[in-house]
Coordinates of C-alpha atoms in Angstrom, one line a residue:
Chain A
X1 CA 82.8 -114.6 93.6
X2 CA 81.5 -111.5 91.5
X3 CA 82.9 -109.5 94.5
X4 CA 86.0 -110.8 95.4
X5 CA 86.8 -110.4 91.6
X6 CA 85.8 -106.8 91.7
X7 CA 87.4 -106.4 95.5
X8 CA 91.0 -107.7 93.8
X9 CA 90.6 -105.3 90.5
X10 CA 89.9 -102.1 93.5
X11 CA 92.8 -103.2 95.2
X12 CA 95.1 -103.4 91.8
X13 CA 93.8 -100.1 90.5
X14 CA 94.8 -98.5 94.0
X15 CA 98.2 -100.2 93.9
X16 CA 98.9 -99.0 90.1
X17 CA 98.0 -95.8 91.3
X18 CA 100.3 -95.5 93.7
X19 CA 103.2 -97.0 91.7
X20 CA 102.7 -94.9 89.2
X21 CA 102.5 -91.9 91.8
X22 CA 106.0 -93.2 93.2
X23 CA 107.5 -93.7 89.8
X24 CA 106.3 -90.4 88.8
X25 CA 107.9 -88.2 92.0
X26 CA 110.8 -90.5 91.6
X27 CA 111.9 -89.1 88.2
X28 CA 110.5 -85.7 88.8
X29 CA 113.1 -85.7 92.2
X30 CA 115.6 -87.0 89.7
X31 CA 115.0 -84.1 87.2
X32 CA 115.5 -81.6 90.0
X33 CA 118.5 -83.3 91.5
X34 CA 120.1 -83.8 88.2
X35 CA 119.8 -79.9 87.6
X36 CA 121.0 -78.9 91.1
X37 CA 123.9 -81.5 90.2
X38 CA 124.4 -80.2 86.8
X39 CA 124.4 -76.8 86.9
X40 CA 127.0 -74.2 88.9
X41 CA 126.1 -70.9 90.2
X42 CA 127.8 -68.1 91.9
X43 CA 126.2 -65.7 94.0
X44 CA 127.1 -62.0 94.7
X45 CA 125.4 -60.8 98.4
X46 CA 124.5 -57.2 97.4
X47 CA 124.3 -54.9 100.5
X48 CA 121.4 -52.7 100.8
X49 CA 120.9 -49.1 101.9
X50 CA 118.5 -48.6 104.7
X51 CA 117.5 -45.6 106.9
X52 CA 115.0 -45.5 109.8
X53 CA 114.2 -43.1 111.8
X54 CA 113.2 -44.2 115.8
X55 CA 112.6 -41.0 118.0
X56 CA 110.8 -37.9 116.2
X57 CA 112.2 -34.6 117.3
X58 CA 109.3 -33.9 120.3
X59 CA 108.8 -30.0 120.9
X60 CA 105.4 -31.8 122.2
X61 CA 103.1 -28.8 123.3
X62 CA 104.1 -25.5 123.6
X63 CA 103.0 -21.9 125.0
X64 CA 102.4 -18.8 123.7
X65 CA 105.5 -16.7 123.8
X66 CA 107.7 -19.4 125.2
X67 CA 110.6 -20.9 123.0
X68 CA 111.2 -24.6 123.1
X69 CA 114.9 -25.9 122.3
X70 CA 115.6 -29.3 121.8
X71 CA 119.1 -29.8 122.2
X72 CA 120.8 -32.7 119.6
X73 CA 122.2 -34.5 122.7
X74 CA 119.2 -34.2 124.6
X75 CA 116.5 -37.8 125.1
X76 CA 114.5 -35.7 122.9
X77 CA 116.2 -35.3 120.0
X78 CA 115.5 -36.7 116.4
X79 CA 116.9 -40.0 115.6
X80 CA 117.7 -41.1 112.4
X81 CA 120.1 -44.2 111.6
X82 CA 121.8 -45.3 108.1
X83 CA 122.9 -48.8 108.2
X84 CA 124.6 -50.5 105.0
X85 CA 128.0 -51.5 103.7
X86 CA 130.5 -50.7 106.6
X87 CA 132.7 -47.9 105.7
X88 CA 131.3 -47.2 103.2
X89 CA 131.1 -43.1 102.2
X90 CA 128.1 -41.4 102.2
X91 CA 126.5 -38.4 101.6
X92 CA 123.9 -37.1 103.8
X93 CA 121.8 -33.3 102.9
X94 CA 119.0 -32.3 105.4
X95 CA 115.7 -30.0 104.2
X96 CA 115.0 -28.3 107.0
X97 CA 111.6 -26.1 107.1
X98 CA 111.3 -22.9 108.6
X99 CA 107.9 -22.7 109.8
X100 CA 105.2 -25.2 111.4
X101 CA 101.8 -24.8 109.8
X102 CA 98.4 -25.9 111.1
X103 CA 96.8 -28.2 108.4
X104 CA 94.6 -25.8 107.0
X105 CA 98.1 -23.1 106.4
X106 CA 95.7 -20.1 108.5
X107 CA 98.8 -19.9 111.1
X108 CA 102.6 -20.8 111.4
X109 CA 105.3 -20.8 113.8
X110 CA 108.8 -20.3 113.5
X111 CA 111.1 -23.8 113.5
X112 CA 114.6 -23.0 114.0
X113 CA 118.2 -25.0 113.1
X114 CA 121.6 -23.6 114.4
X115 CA 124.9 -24.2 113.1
X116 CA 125.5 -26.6 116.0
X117 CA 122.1 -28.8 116.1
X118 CA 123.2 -32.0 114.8
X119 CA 125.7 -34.7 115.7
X120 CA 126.3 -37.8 113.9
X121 CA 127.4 -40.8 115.8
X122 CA 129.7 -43.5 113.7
X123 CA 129.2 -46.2 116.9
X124 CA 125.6 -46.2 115.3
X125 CA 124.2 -46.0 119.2
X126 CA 121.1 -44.4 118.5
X127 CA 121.8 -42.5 122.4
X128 CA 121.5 -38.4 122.0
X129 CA 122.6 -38.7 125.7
X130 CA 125.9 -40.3 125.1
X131 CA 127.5 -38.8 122.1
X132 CA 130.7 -37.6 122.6
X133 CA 132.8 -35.7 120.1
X134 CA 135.3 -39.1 120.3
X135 CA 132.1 -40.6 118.5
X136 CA 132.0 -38.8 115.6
X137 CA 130.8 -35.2 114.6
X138 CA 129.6 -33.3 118.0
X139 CA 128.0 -30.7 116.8
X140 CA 128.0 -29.7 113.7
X141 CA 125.6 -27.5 110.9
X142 CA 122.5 -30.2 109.9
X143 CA 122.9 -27.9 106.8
X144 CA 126.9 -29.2 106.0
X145 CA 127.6 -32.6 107.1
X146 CA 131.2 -33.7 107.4
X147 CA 132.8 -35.2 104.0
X148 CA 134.1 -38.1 105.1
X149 CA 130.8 -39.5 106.3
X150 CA 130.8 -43.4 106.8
X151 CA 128.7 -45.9 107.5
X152 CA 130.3 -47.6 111.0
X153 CA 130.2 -51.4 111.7
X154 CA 126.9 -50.9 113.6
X155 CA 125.3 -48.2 111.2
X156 CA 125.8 -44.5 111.3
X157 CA 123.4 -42.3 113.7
X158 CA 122.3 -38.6 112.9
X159 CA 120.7 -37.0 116.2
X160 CA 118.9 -33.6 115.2
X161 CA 117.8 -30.7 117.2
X162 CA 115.7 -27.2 116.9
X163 CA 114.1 -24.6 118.3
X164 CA 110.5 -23.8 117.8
X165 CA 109.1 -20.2 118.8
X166 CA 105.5 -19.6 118.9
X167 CA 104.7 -15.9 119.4
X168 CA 103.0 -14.2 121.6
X169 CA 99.6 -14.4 119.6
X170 CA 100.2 -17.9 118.1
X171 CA 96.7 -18.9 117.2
X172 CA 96.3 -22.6 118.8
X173 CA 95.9 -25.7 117.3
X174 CA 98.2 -28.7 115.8
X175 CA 101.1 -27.6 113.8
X176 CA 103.3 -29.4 111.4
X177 CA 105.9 -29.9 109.2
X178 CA 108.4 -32.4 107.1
X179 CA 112.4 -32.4 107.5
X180 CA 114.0 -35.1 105.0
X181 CA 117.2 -36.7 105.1
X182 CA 118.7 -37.6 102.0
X183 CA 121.4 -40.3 101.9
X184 CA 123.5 -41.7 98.9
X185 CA 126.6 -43.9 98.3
X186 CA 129.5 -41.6 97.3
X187 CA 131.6 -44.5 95.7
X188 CA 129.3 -45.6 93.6
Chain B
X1 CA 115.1 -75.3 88.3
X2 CA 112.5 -72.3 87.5
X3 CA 111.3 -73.4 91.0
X4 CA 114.2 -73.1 93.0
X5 CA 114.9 -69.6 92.2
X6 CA 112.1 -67.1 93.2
X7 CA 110.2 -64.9 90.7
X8 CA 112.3 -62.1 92.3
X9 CA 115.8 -62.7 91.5
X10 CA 115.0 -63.8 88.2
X11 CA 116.7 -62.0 85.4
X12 CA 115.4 -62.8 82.0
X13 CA 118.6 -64.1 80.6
X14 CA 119.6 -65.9 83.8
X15 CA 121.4 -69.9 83.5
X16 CA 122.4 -72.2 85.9
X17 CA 126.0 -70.9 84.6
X18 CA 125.3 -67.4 85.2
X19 CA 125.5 -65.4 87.9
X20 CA 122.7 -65.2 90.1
X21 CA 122.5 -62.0 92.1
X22 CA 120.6 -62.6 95.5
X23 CA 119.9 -59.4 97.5
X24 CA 119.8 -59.7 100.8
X25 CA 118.3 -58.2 104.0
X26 CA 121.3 -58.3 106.5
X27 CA 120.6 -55.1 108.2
X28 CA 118.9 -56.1 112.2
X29 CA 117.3 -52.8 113.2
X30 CA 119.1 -52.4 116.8
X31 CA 116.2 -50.1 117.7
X32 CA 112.7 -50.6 117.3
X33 CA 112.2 -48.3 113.9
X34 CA 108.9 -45.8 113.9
X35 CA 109.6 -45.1 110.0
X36 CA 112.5 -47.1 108.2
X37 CA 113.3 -47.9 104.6
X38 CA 116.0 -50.3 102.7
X39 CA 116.6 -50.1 99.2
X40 CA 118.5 -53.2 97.0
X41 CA 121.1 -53.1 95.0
X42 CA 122.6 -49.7 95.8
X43 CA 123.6 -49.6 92.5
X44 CA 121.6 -50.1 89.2
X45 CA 123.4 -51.2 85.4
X46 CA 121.1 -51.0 82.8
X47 CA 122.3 -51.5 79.2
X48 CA 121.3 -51.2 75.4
X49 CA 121.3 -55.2 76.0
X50 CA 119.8 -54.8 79.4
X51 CA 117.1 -52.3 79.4
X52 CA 115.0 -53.1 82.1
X53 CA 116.0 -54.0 85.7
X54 CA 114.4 -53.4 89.2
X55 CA 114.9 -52.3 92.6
X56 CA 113.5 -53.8 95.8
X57 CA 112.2 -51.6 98.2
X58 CA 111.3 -52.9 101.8
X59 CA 109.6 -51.5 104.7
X60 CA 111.4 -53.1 107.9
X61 CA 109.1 -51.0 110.3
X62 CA 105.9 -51.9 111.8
X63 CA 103.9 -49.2 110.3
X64 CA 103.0 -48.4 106.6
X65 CA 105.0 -46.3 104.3
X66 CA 104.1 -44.1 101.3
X67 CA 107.1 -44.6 99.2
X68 CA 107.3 -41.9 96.4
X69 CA 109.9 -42.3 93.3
X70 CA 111.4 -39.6 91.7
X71 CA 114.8 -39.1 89.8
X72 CA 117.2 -36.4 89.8
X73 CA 120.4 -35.9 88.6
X74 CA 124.2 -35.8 91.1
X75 CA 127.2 -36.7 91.0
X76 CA 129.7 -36.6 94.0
X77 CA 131.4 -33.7 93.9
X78 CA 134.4 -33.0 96.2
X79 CA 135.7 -29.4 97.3
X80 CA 139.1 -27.6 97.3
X81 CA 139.7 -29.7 101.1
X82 CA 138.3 -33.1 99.3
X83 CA 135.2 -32.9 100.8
X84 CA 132.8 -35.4 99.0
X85 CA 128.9 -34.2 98.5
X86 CA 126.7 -35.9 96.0
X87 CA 123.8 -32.7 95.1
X88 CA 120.9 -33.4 93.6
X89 CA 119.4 -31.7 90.8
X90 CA 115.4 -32.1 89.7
X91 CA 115.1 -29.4 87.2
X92 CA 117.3 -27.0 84.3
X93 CA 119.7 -30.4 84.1
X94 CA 122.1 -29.3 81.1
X95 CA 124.4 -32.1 81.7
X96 CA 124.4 -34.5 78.2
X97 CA 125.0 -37.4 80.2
X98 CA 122.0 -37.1 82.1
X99 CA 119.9 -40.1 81.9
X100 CA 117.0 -38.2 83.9
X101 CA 115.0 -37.3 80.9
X102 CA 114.7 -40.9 79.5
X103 CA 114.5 -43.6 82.3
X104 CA 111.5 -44.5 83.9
X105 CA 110.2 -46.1 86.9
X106 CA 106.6 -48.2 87.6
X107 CA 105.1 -47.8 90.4
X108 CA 106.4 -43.7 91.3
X109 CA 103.7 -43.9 94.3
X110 CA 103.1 -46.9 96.5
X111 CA 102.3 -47.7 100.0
X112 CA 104.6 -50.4 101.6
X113 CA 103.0 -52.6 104.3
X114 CA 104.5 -53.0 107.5
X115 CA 107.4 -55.3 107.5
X116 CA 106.6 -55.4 103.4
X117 CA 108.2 -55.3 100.6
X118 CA 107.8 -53.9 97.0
X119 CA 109.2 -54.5 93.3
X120 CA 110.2 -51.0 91.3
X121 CA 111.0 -51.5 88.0
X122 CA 112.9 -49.7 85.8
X123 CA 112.8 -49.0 81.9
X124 CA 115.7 -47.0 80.1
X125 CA 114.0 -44.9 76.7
X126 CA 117.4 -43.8 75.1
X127 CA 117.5 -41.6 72.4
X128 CA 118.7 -42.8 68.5
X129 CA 122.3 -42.5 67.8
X130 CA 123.7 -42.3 71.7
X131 CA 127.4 -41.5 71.5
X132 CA 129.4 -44.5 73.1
X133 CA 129.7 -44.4 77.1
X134 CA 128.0 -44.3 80.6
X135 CA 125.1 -41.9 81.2
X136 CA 123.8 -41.4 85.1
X137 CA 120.8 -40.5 87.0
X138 CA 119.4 -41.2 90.8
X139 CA 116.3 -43.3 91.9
X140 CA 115.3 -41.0 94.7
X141 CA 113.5 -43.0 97.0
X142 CA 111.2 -41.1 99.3
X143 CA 109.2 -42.9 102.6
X144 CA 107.4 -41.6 105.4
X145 CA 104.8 -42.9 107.6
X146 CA 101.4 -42.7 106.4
X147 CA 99.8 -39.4 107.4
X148 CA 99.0 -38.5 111.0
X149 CA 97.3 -35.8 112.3
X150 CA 99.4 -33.9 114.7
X151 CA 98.3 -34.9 118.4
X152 CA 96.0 -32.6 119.7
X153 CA 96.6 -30.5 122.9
X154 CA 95.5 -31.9 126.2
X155 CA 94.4 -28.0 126.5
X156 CA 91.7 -26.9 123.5
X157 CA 93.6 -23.7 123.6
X158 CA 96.8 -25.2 123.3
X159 CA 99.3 -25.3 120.6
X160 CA 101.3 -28.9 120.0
X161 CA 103.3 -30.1 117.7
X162 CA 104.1 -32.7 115.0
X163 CA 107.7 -33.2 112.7
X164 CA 107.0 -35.7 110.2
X165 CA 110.6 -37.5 109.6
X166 CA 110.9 -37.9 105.6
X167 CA 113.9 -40.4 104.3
X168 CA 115.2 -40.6 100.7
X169 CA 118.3 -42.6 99.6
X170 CA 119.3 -41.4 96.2
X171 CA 120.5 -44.9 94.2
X172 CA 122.6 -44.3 91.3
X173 CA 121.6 -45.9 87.9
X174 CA 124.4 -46.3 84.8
X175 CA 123.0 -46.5 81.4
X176 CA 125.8 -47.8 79.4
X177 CA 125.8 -48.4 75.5
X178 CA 128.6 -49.1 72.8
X179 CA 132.5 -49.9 73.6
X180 CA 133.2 -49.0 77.0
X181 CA 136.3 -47.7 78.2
X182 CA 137.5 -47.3 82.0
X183 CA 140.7 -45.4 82.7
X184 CA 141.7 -43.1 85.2
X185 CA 144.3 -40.8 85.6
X186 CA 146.4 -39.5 88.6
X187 CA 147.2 -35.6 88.0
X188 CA 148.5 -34.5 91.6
X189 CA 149.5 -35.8 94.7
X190 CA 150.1 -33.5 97.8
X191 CA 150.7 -35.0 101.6
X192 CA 151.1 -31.8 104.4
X193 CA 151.3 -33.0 107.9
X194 CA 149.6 -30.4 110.7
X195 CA 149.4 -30.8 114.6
X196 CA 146.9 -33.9 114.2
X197 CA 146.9 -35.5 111.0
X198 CA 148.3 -36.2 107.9
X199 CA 146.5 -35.3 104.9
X200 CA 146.5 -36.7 101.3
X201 CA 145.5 -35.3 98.5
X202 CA 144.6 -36.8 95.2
X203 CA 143.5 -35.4 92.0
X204 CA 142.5 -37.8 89.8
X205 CA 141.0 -37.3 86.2
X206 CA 138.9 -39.7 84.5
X207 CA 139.9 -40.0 80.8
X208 CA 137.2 -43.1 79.7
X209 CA 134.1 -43.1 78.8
X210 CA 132.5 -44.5 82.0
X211 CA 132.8 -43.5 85.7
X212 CA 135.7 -45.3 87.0
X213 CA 135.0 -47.7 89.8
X214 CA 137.4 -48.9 92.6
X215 CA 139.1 -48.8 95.8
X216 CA 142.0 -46.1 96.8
X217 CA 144.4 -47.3 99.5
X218 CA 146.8 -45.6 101.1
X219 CA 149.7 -46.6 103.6
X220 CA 151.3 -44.4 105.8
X221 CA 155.3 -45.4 107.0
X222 CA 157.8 -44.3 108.6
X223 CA 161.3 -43.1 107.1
X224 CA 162.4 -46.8 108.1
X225 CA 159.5 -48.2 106.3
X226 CA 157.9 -49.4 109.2
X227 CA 154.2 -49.2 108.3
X228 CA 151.8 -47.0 110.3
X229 CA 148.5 -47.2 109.3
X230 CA 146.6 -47.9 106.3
X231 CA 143.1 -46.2 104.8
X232 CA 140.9 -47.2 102.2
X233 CA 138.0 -45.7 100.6
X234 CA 136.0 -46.7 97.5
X235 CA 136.4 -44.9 94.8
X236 CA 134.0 -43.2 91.9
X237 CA 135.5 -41.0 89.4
X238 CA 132.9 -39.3 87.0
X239 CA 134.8 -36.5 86.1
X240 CA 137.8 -34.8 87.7
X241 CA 138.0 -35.1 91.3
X242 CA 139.5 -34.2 94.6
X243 CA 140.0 -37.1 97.4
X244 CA 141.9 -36.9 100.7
X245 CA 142.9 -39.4 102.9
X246 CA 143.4 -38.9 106.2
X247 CA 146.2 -40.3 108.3
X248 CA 146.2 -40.0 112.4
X249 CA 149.6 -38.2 113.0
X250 CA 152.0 -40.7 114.2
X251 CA 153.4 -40.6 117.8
X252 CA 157.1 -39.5 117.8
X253 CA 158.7 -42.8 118.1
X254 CA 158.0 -43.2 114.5
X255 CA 160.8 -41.7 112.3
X256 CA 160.2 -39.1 109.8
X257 CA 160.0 -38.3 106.9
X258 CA 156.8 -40.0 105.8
X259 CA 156.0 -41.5 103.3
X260 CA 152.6 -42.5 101.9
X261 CA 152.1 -45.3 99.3
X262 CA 148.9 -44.9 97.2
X263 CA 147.4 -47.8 95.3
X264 CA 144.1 -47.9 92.8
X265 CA 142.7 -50.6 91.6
X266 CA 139.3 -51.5 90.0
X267 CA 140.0 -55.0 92.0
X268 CA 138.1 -56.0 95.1
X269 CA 134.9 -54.2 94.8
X270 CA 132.1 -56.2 96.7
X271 CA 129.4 -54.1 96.4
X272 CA 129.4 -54.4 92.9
X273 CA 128.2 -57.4 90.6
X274 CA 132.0 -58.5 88.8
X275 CA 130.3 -58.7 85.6
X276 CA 128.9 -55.1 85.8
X277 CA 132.6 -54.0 86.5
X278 CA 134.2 -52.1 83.5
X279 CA 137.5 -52.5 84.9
X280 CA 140.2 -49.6 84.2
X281 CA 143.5 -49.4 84.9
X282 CA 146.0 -49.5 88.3
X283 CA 147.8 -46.6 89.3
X284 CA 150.7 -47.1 92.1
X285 CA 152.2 -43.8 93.7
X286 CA 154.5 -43.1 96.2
X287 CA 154.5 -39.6 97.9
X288 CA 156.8 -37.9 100.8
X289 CA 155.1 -36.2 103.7
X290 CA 156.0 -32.4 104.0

C-alpha cells in the first residue's frame, strides 16, 4: 500500500513538473510573441565594400639577364576585383615598388610598370584574356586610374602587369615585394 | 527581444521603434578569392551623442588575413576635366577639420580567419570647445595573406619570384557635433559637345557646415524635348568641387540644340542610414548644349 502511495506521489510530482514546464514556456513564448507583435522595426541593408584579389601577377622564375613582361591582358596577369554598391564611384591608387628584394635585402631586382600596364574591366570578368577597350579602360597608367571609376553590376576588375629584369649578375634566390590597391567610395 | 537581435547589430540606444541597421554580406565571390576583404558600413557617423561605433571586417577567402588599421586623412578631390580622386594623407595634416588626430580604433592589428569575421571599434576623443560642424577622417583597412616565403627555385641557382597582393579600402568616418547645416550651392554650369560625347560640367560649392550628401542627375533631350539618356552619380560635396557628366553623343536623328536638365537632391540615398542624413537643399538647372 506504502508503495502504491509513494508510486502515485512520483507520478504527481513528474506531472506537476511538467505542467509547470508547459505553463512556464507557454508565457515565456507569449512574452516573445507579444514583443515581436508589439514592437515595429525598419531595416536599412547597408552595402559593403569588398576587394579580393584571385591570380597574383606570376613572373614565376627567371634568368639572369633575361627580362620577363607580363602583359595586363595576358592569363598571367594580376587580378584584383572590387565588388560593392553598383555604380557606385570609386577611387582606386596603386603603390607600385620598384625593386624585388630577397628576404634578407643583400640583392634586388628591378620591377617595372608602364604607362599602359593596367586595364580595368566594368563587366567585373575577372578574364585578362578577354578585355576589350569596349569593357572598360584598355590600357591605361596603374599610376592614374580613370575618374569615373564605377563599380559594374558584377563588380569592377583591375588586371595588372610588369616587367621584372634581373641583371646579368643577379645573385639567386627568392625575391619579393608588396603592390597595394587602395579603393574608397567617392560619394560618400 | 535582446535575443532576437545578435550582439552585433546592437546599438546601445537601439528600441523596437528604432531603426535597426543590419549589414549585410550580399557580395558572391564569382571567382575563387586567394586574398579578399569586405568592410561594413562604407560609411561611419559618429557624434558628440554617438561616440563610439564599429566596423565589421570579414575575410570571405579561404586563407587567413592580417588585417592592419590605420587612418589617414582625403577627401575627393576632382580636377580642372572633373576627374574625381580621393588622396590620402598619413602625416603634416594641417587641415582643422581633420578628425585623424583624435579618433581611435581597437584592434589596429588582427588576423582574420578564413571565411572569418572581426568587430573594429571606434572611439572619437574630441577636443573642448569644437566649433559647430562635420570633421572627416579614413579607416584605412589594410589585408594580405599571412606571410609566405617566396617559392623556391626548382634550380638552387635559380632566381623566382613572389608579389604579395596588399588591399586597403579607405572608409570614411564623420564626426559631427553642434547645429548642423547642409546646403549646397550651384556656381557654374558648362555643357560642350565634341565628336563622341557630351560633357557637363558642374561647379558646386558647399556653403554648410557638413559635407553635403546626395545624388546628381542629369537628362539629356533633344531640341523637341524628346529625352535621350539620363546619368546619375552620387554626390559628396566637402568643399568646392568639379563634377562632369558624361552624355554618349546622340545619333543625328535627334534634333539639336541640347539641352541638359540637372537635378540635386539629398533624396534617395540608399547607402546611407536616413537618420544619419543631414539633408540640404535641391537645386534644379537647366543648361543648353554648345
Amino acid at each position: 500500500m506504502n508503495m502504491k502511495r509513494i508510486l502515485n506521489l512520483r507520478i504527481g510530482i513528474v506531472l506537476f513538473g511538467l505542467l509547470t514546464i508547459l505553463i512556464l514556456f507557454t508565457a515565456v513564448s507569449n512574452s516573445f510573441a507579444q514583443e515581436v507583435a508589439v514592437g515595429s522595426a525598419t531595416a536599412t541593408v547597408l552595402t559593403a565594400l569588398a576587394i579580393a584579389s584571385s591570380s597574383n601577377i606570376a613572373f614565376g622564375n627567371v634568368y639572369q639577364g633575361i627580362a620577363t613582361t607580363i602583359d595586363n591582358t595576358d592569363a598571367a596577369a594580376g587580378i584584383f576585383k572590387v565588388t560593392g554598391q553598383v555604380d557606385a564611384g570609386i577611387s582606386l591608387y596603386f603603390q607600385l615598388p620598384e625593386y624585388l628584394s630577397l628576404s634578407d635585402g643583400s640583392s634586388r631586382m628591378t620591377v617595372s610598370f608602364n604607362s599602359t600596364d593596367c586595364s580595368v574591366d566594368t563587366t567585373g570578368a575577372d578574364s585578362p584574356t578577354t578585355m576589350n577597350g569596349t569593357k572598360g579602360w584598355l590600357d591605361g597608367d596603374p599610376r592614374s586610374f580613370p575618374g569615373a571609376a564605377q563599380i559594374g553590376s558584377a563588380g569592377t576588375s583591375i588586371y595588372l602587369g610588369g616587367k621584372v629584369t634581373p641583371s646579368l649578375y643577379q645573385a639567386a634566390g627568392s625575391y619579393s615585394g608588396d603592390i597595394i590597391l587602395t579603393v574608397s567610395y567617392n560619394g560618400t | 527581444m535582446k535575443k532576437l537581435i545578435p550582439d552585433l547589430f546592437k546599438n546601445g540606444t537601439t528600441s523596437m521603434k528604432s531603426i535597426i541597421i543590419i549589414i549585410t554580406s550580399v557580395f558572391v565571390f564569382i571567382f575563387e578569392a586567394s586574398a579578399a576583404v569586405m568592410v561594413a558600413p562604407t560609411v561611419v557617423f559618429l557624434s558628440a551623442q554617438k561616440r563610439t561605433d564599429r566596423i565589421i571586417v570579414q575575410n570571405p577567402s579561404d586563407k587567413p588575413s592580417e588585417v592592419s588599421i590605420r587612418f589617414s586623412y582625403g577627401l575627393p578631390l576632382t580636377d580642372s576635366l572633373g576627374n574625381i580622386k580621393v588622396e590620402l594623407q598619413d602625416s603634416l595634416i594641417t587641415d582643422p577639420k581633420s578628425a585623424t588626430d583624435w579618433i581611435q580604433a581597437f584592434p589596429r592589428k588582427v588576423i582574420v580567419p578564413a571565411m572569418g569575421s572581426q568587430i573594429i571599434r571606434l572611439v572619437a576623443r574630441p577636443p573642448k570647445d569644437l566649433p559647430d560642424g562635420e570633421y572627416w577622417t579614413r579607416i584605412v583597412v589594410s589585408s594580405k595573406e599571412t606571410e609566405e616565403a617566396a617559392p623556391a627555385s626548382e634550380n638552387l641557382d635559380g632566381i623566382s619570384t613572389q608579389i604579395n597582393l596588399i588591399m586597403q579600402m579607405a572608409i570614411m568616418v564623420k564626426y559631427r557635433t553642434g547645429e548642423l547645416v547642409s546646403n549646397l550651392e550651384l556656381v557654374d554650369v558648362k555643357a560642350n559637345s565634341s565628336d563622341e560625347l557630351i560633357k557637363v560640367l558642374l561647379d558646386f560649392n558647399n556653403i554648410g557646415n557638413v559635407s553635403y550628401m546626395g545624388i546628381l542627375t542629369g537628362t539629356l533631350f533633344d531640341a523637341d524635348g524628346k529625352e535621350i539618356s539620363k546619368n546619375r552619380v552620387n554626390l559628396a560635396v566637402y568643399r568646392d568641387m568639379r563634377r562632369c557628366l558624361d552624355f554618349v553623343k546622340p545619333d543625328e536623328t535627334y534634333k539639336t540644340p541640347y539641352k541638359v536638365e540637372l537635378f540635386i537632391t539629398p533624396d534617395g540615398r540608399i547607402d546611407v542610414p536616413p537618420e544619419d542624413m543631414i539633408k540640404g537643399n535641391k537645386i534644379s538647372y537647366s543648361v543648353i548644349v554648345e
